[in-house]
Amino acid sequence: MEPIRKEEIDDQACGSLAPKSKPCPRPKPGEAAGGCSFDGAQITLLPIMDAAHLVHGPVACAGNSWESRGSLSSGPSLSQYGFATDLSNNDIIFGGEKKLKDSIDYIAGRFAPPAIFVYATCVTALIGEDMDAVCKEASDRLGIPVVPVNSPGFVGSKNLGNRLAGDALLQYVIGTGEPELEASMGVNLIGEYNIAGEMWDIEKLMNQAGITLLSRITGDARYKEITWAHRAKANMVVCSRALLGLAKQMESKYGIPYFEGSFYGAKETTYSLRQMAYLLNDREMERRVDRLTEREENRLSHDLRPYRKILKGKKAVLYTGGVKSWSVISALKELGIQVVGVGTNKSSDEDVQRIADRVSDDTEYIPEGGASRIIKTVRERKADIMIAGGRNMYVAMKEQIPFVDINQERHKAYAGYEGLLRLAKELVDSIANPIWKLASSPAPWDKEDSYDR
Amino acid sequence: MTVKKRSKPVSVNPLKIGQSLGGILAMQGCYRAMPVVHGSQGCSAFPKALLTRHFREPIAVQTSALQEMDVIFDANRNLEEALNAVLSKHRPDIIGIIGTELSDVAGVDYQSMLKSYKRERNMRGGLAFSVTLPDFRGSLESGFSVTVEAMVDELIQQAGLRGQRNVNSRQITLLPGSYLTPGDVMELKEIVSSFGFEVIALPDISTSLSGHLLTGFSPLTRGGVPLDSMLQSLQSGLTIAFGASMERPARRLHNALGTPYKVFQGTMGLKASDELLNFLHQISGVPVPIRYCWQRENLLDCMLDAHFQFAGVSAVAALEPDHLRSVSEWLDELGVEQKALITSYETPAVAEMERDVWVGDLDDAEVLGSGADLWIGSSHGIAGAERIGAAFLAAGFPIWNELGSYMNVSVGYRGAMEWTNKAGNLLMRREAEHRESSVRHR
């Protein structure tokens, strides 16, 4: 098997502690498309399902964004509520701290959440609200954690917001609690957000292998479980760009080893499970994992046979946002799909290296956003399908290009062995759909040859 | 009668949608246009995602991508950079700069910046204007109408024809409010033109967001009213505005050009449709086309059939002000008890309604509407409707749980009939479900 993690760690990547030469790139006016840091912070923290998430600012930051993410919950749904301090003109002139305090009290009194996350926005940061102090005071008075998240939109990109949310977890949450059960064999999953329920497929596999999932950071998480994340024996970073820094800091602060892995594709899934068992340093567990992965891989390759037949030799253009391109490439390769173009705008240098290891030499790299660029690649390379995020979905539809959604808004889970099967089915259903033929043929009266009379 | 507000320090499940989103929406109804949001990246990314989800279409919008230091030192440098990029790359016909709460609080003067930019670049032939749409005032509706107003102002300036114009009395300018779907706008255009008028809708989302198969990707808007039609609309003999919020742009046209205008505050139900068709009949002298006479009978028959379903039923509606007023009038005609009417902000139009209206959020809708049978509002209300056990009727913005909702028609007799049947069916299904569950649990 090819090694996934190179020994030298690129500490200048965006997700690292101290970005030196290459920080998160500055968004370009007039050419930028992605979300802001506030968006990024919410993506990371909203999957903590039982907590209340209060946005301190004018209403639209919350109003335009609540209920827009596909993180599923197995129980509590308080994080689906949209809370906003809804600042008015006067609040901005005279300060919104009083309103923030009242809002926190109101939420604590009515919903009794285990914790409240309070998000700064551009406006509250600009007028200099002392959110940390309000949160600390409320926290002391109410006896529940009130966590300030200082990630207003204008500090930078979405990725930076992910990182700042990780910092908030590290500073205020991780290490403040102790696990209920013995955690000697526990693993944390970092940067897995349970989009479309992917976490549940992963959890099932881990359970089958006897690996304890200690803390979910943060897909379908409960606040409490994150407080004891520092007791884990290993960390797995699922989305590297976002929370690698968190894993690095946990390594230096608590001595928890980490690895970067993925659950897209059978190979990567097997590798990730093996790596967990290896880091937990348990021979018996390693054997169990081997048996499990072998059985699952065999079953999968049997189930995949009919799909592989159709997908073999098909060409795809891949343009992911949050999901790591390289791991999806592995998954597609297993299905016999050739990736002829791949987006790299959100990949760290390390990720780009991993992509290069997995694609052929003539694959086109698409360094920056812009739907026209993606479509050009699809056309030039004669790709059969476009795999990208929801933002580009309707662009593809207009161009009548088969499309599979891979980002946070998607409705299907593609992780693990089951997930690869689902992905294969989705790809086949999309490519083989009758609509492509129907849409591309003209109306009868527009056809060139006229009726023979 | 009165506008009330529950006292609560925090907004729980907001109904309000940022004004800038309304501005972006208005721009989508213009051909080859590009709104540039003057704020941080999220100020354009969130509306873009939300609009895409609702309309299932690509949405044209760009950002000046403000960052901390830009706000402190010189935010307009970003805007200039954004304008340069957009102009040189895409050559839009229309540019609308949308100022956000961020540029507003920071006190950025982009109006005068735009002025000097236009002077320096000698920008002619295109339309460029700016609006300030901070989120701490108004909502989607006001953002939309303020943007249309600014657009109209700029058109008048551009044409420079104060007082001297060739009035075309057979041409009517439509100003459709923000709550009307592309399907609604299409229907209105059809109704008005069936009386022999030429119609120019401003903006016209019916040709941009209704779903069409244009190929050849462009980051600009791919449909909507073209600039030359917009300029031509200044010659119209009459302006018809739908929704009270559109009165101000109509008044602009009146003040500058003397174009008379008529505002229809309600657009839903029998009475509103009667009023519209009778008005068109009066001003055109053309008899009401036979298909509308048929539709009127169809609607009355449908209301007769449905009245068993609606008798004794109560509803809660959470919508933007103009939309709320329109829906409330329709509910009146059906004899539905209106348990609670919630809107995003206070406007004169809702203040003069004969019912109590609450300015609030979807949590207020849940509390005040507790016990209601029918919930009318955006997809954000699904969870709340479920909690109070009401049937959920998707309306307003955003709707993401239904296909084709952007093509729903609520105006005219046909629209009223569609809504009446849809709501009746929902209530019927709910009744059946309740019956089943009562059997099961005996």
Coordinates of C-alpha atoms in Angstrom, one line a residue, chain A residues 25-40 42 54 58-69 77 80-89 92 99 102-104 106-107 110-111 122-123 125-127 152-158 368 370-373 375 379 390-391 394-395 397-400 409 439, chain B residues 6-21 40-50 52-53 56-58 61-72 78-79 81-83 85-86 89-90 101-102 104-106 135-137 211-217 222 362-363 366-367 379-381 383 387 400:
Chain A
P25 CA -4.9 33.0 0.9
R26 CA -6.5 36.4 0.9
P27 CA -9.8 36.4 -1.0
K28 CA -9.6 38.5 -4.1
P29 CA -12.2 41.3 -4.6
G30 CA -14.3 40.7 -7.6
E31 CA -13.2 37.1 -8.0
A32 CA -13.9 35.5 -4.7
A33 CA -16.7 33.1 -4.2
G34 CA -16.3 31.2 -0.9
G35 CA -17.6 31.8 2.5
C36 CA -16.1 33.9 5.3
S37 CA -14.4 32.9 8.5
F38 CA -17.7 33.2 10.4
D39 CA -19.1 30.6 8.0
G40 CA -16.1 28.4 8.6
Q42 CA -20.0 27.6 12.2
L54 CA -25.8 32.3 19.3
P58 CA -27.1 42.0 12.8
V59 CA -29.7 39.3 12.0
A60 CA -28.6 38.3 8.5
C61 CA -25.4 36.6 9.5
A62 CA -27.6 34.0 11.3
G63 CA -30.8 34.6 9.2
N64 CA -29.1 33.8 5.9
S65 CA -27.2 30.8 7.2
W66 CA -29.2 28.7 9.6
E67 CA -30.4 25.3 8.5
S68 CA -28.1 25.3 5.5
R69 CA -25.8 22.5 6.4
S77 CA -31.6 19.4 17.6
Q80 CA -30.6 23.6 14.3
Y81 CA -32.2 26.6 16.0
G82 CA -31.1 30.0 14.7
F83 CA -30.2 32.3 17.6
A84 CA -29.2 35.9 16.9
T85 CA -28.9 39.0 19.0
D86 CA -30.3 40.8 16.0
L87 CA -28.6 44.2 16.7
S88 CA -30.4 47.3 15.7
N89 CA -29.1 50.7 14.8
I92 CA -24.6 49.5 17.3
K99 CA -28.3 42.6 24.7
D102 CA -29.7 39.2 28.1
S103 CA -29.7 36.8 25.2
I104 CA -27.4 34.4 26.9
Y106 CA -32.7 33.9 28.0
I107 CA -31.3 30.9 26.1
R110 CA -35.5 28.6 28.4
F111 CA -33.5 25.9 26.6
C122 CA -17.9 41.7 11.5
V123 CA -20.0 44.4 13.0
A125 CA -15.8 43.0 16.1
L126 CA -15.6 46.4 14.4
I127 CA -17.4 48.2 17.2
P152 CA -15.8 37.4 12.5
G153 CA -16.2 37.1 8.7
F154 CA -13.6 39.7 7.7
V155 CA -10.6 38.1 9.3
G156 CA -10.3 35.8 6.3
S157 CA -11.4 32.7 4.5
K158 CA -13.6 29.9 5.6
E368 CA -8.6 28.7 -8.5
G370 CA -14.6 30.1 -11.2
A371 CA -17.2 27.9 -12.8
S372 CA -16.1 28.8 -16.3
R373 CA -12.7 27.3 -15.7
I375 CA -16.5 23.8 -17.4
R379 CA -15.3 20.2 -22.3
G390 CA -23.6 22.4 -4.5
R391 CA -22.5 25.9 -5.6
Y394 CA -26.7 24.3 -11.3
V395 CA -23.9 25.6 -13.5
M397 CA -27.1 21.5 -15.1
K398 CA -27.2 24.5 -17.4
E399 CA -24.4 22.9 -19.4
Q400 CA -26.1 19.5 -19.2
E409 CA -25.1 20.1 1.2
A439 CA -32.2 17.6 -23.2
Chain B
R6 CA -43.1 40.2 21.9
S7 CA -40.5 41.1 24.4
K8 CA -37.5 38.8 24.0
P9 CA -33.9 39.9 24.0
V10 CA -32.8 37.4 21.3
S11 CA -34.1 36.4 17.9
V12 CA -34.9 32.7 17.9
N13 CA -35.2 31.1 14.5
P14 CA -35.1 34.4 12.5
L15 CA -37.7 35.1 9.9
K16 CA -35.9 38.2 8.7
I17 CA -33.7 37.9 5.7
G18 CA -30.9 40.4 5.2
Q19 CA -31.7 43.4 3.0
S20 CA -28.7 42.8 0.8
L21 CA -30.2 39.5 -0.3
S40 CA -16.8 40.5 3.7
Q41 CA -16.9 37.4 1.6
G42 CA -19.7 35.9 3.6
C43 CA -22.0 38.8 2.9
S44 CA -22.2 37.6 -0.7
A45 CA -21.6 33.8 -0.2
F46 CA -24.6 33.3 2.2
P47 CA -27.1 35.0 0.0
K48 CA -25.7 33.3 -3.1
A49 CA -26.0 29.9 -1.4
L50 CA -29.5 30.6 -0.2
T52 CA -29.2 29.0 -5.4
R53 CA -31.0 26.6 -3.0
R56 CA -32.1 26.0 -8.2
E57 CA -30.3 28.3 -10.6
P58 CA -26.8 29.8 -10.7
V61 CA -23.0 38.0 -7.4
Q62 CA -19.6 39.2 -6.5
T63 CA -17.9 40.6 -3.4
S64 CA -15.4 43.2 -2.5
A65 CA -14.1 40.7 0.0
L66 CA -13.3 43.1 2.8
Q67 CA -10.9 42.0 5.4
E68 CA -10.1 43.5 8.8
M69 CA -7.3 45.8 7.6
D70 CA -9.2 46.9 4.5
V71 CA -12.1 48.1 6.7
I72 CA -9.7 50.0 8.9
N78 CA -11.2 46.7 -2.4
L79 CA -14.3 47.9 -4.1
E81 CA -10.3 46.3 -7.3
A82 CA -13.6 44.3 -7.5
L83 CA -15.1 46.7 -10.1
A85 CA -12.0 42.7 -12.1
V86 CA -15.7 42.5 -12.9
K89 CA -13.5 40.1 -17.1
H90 CA -17.2 40.0 -17.7
E101 CA -23.9 46.7 7.5
L102 CA -20.1 46.3 7.6
D104 CA -22.2 51.1 6.8
V105 CA -20.8 50.8 10.3
A106 CA -17.3 51.5 9.1
D135 CA -29.2 44.2 7.9
F136 CA -30.2 46.1 11.0
R137 CA -33.0 47.8 9.1
G211 CA -35.4 27.7 -15.5
H212 CA -34.2 27.8 -19.1
L213 CA -31.6 25.9 -21.1
L214 CA -29.2 28.5 -22.2
T215 CA -25.7 27.0 -22.7
G216 CA -22.5 28.9 -22.7
F217 CA -21.6 29.8 -19.1
R222 CA -28.5 35.0 -17.9
L362 CA -40.4 31.9 13.8
D363 CA -40.3 31.2 17.5
E366 CA -44.7 28.8 17.1
V367 CA -45.9 30.4 20.4
S379 CA -38.9 26.1 4.7
H380 CA -37.4 27.4 7.9
G381 CA -40.8 26.8 9.5
A383 CA -39.6 22.2 12.3
R387 CA -43.8 21.0 16.8
W400 CA -35.8 24.2 -0.4

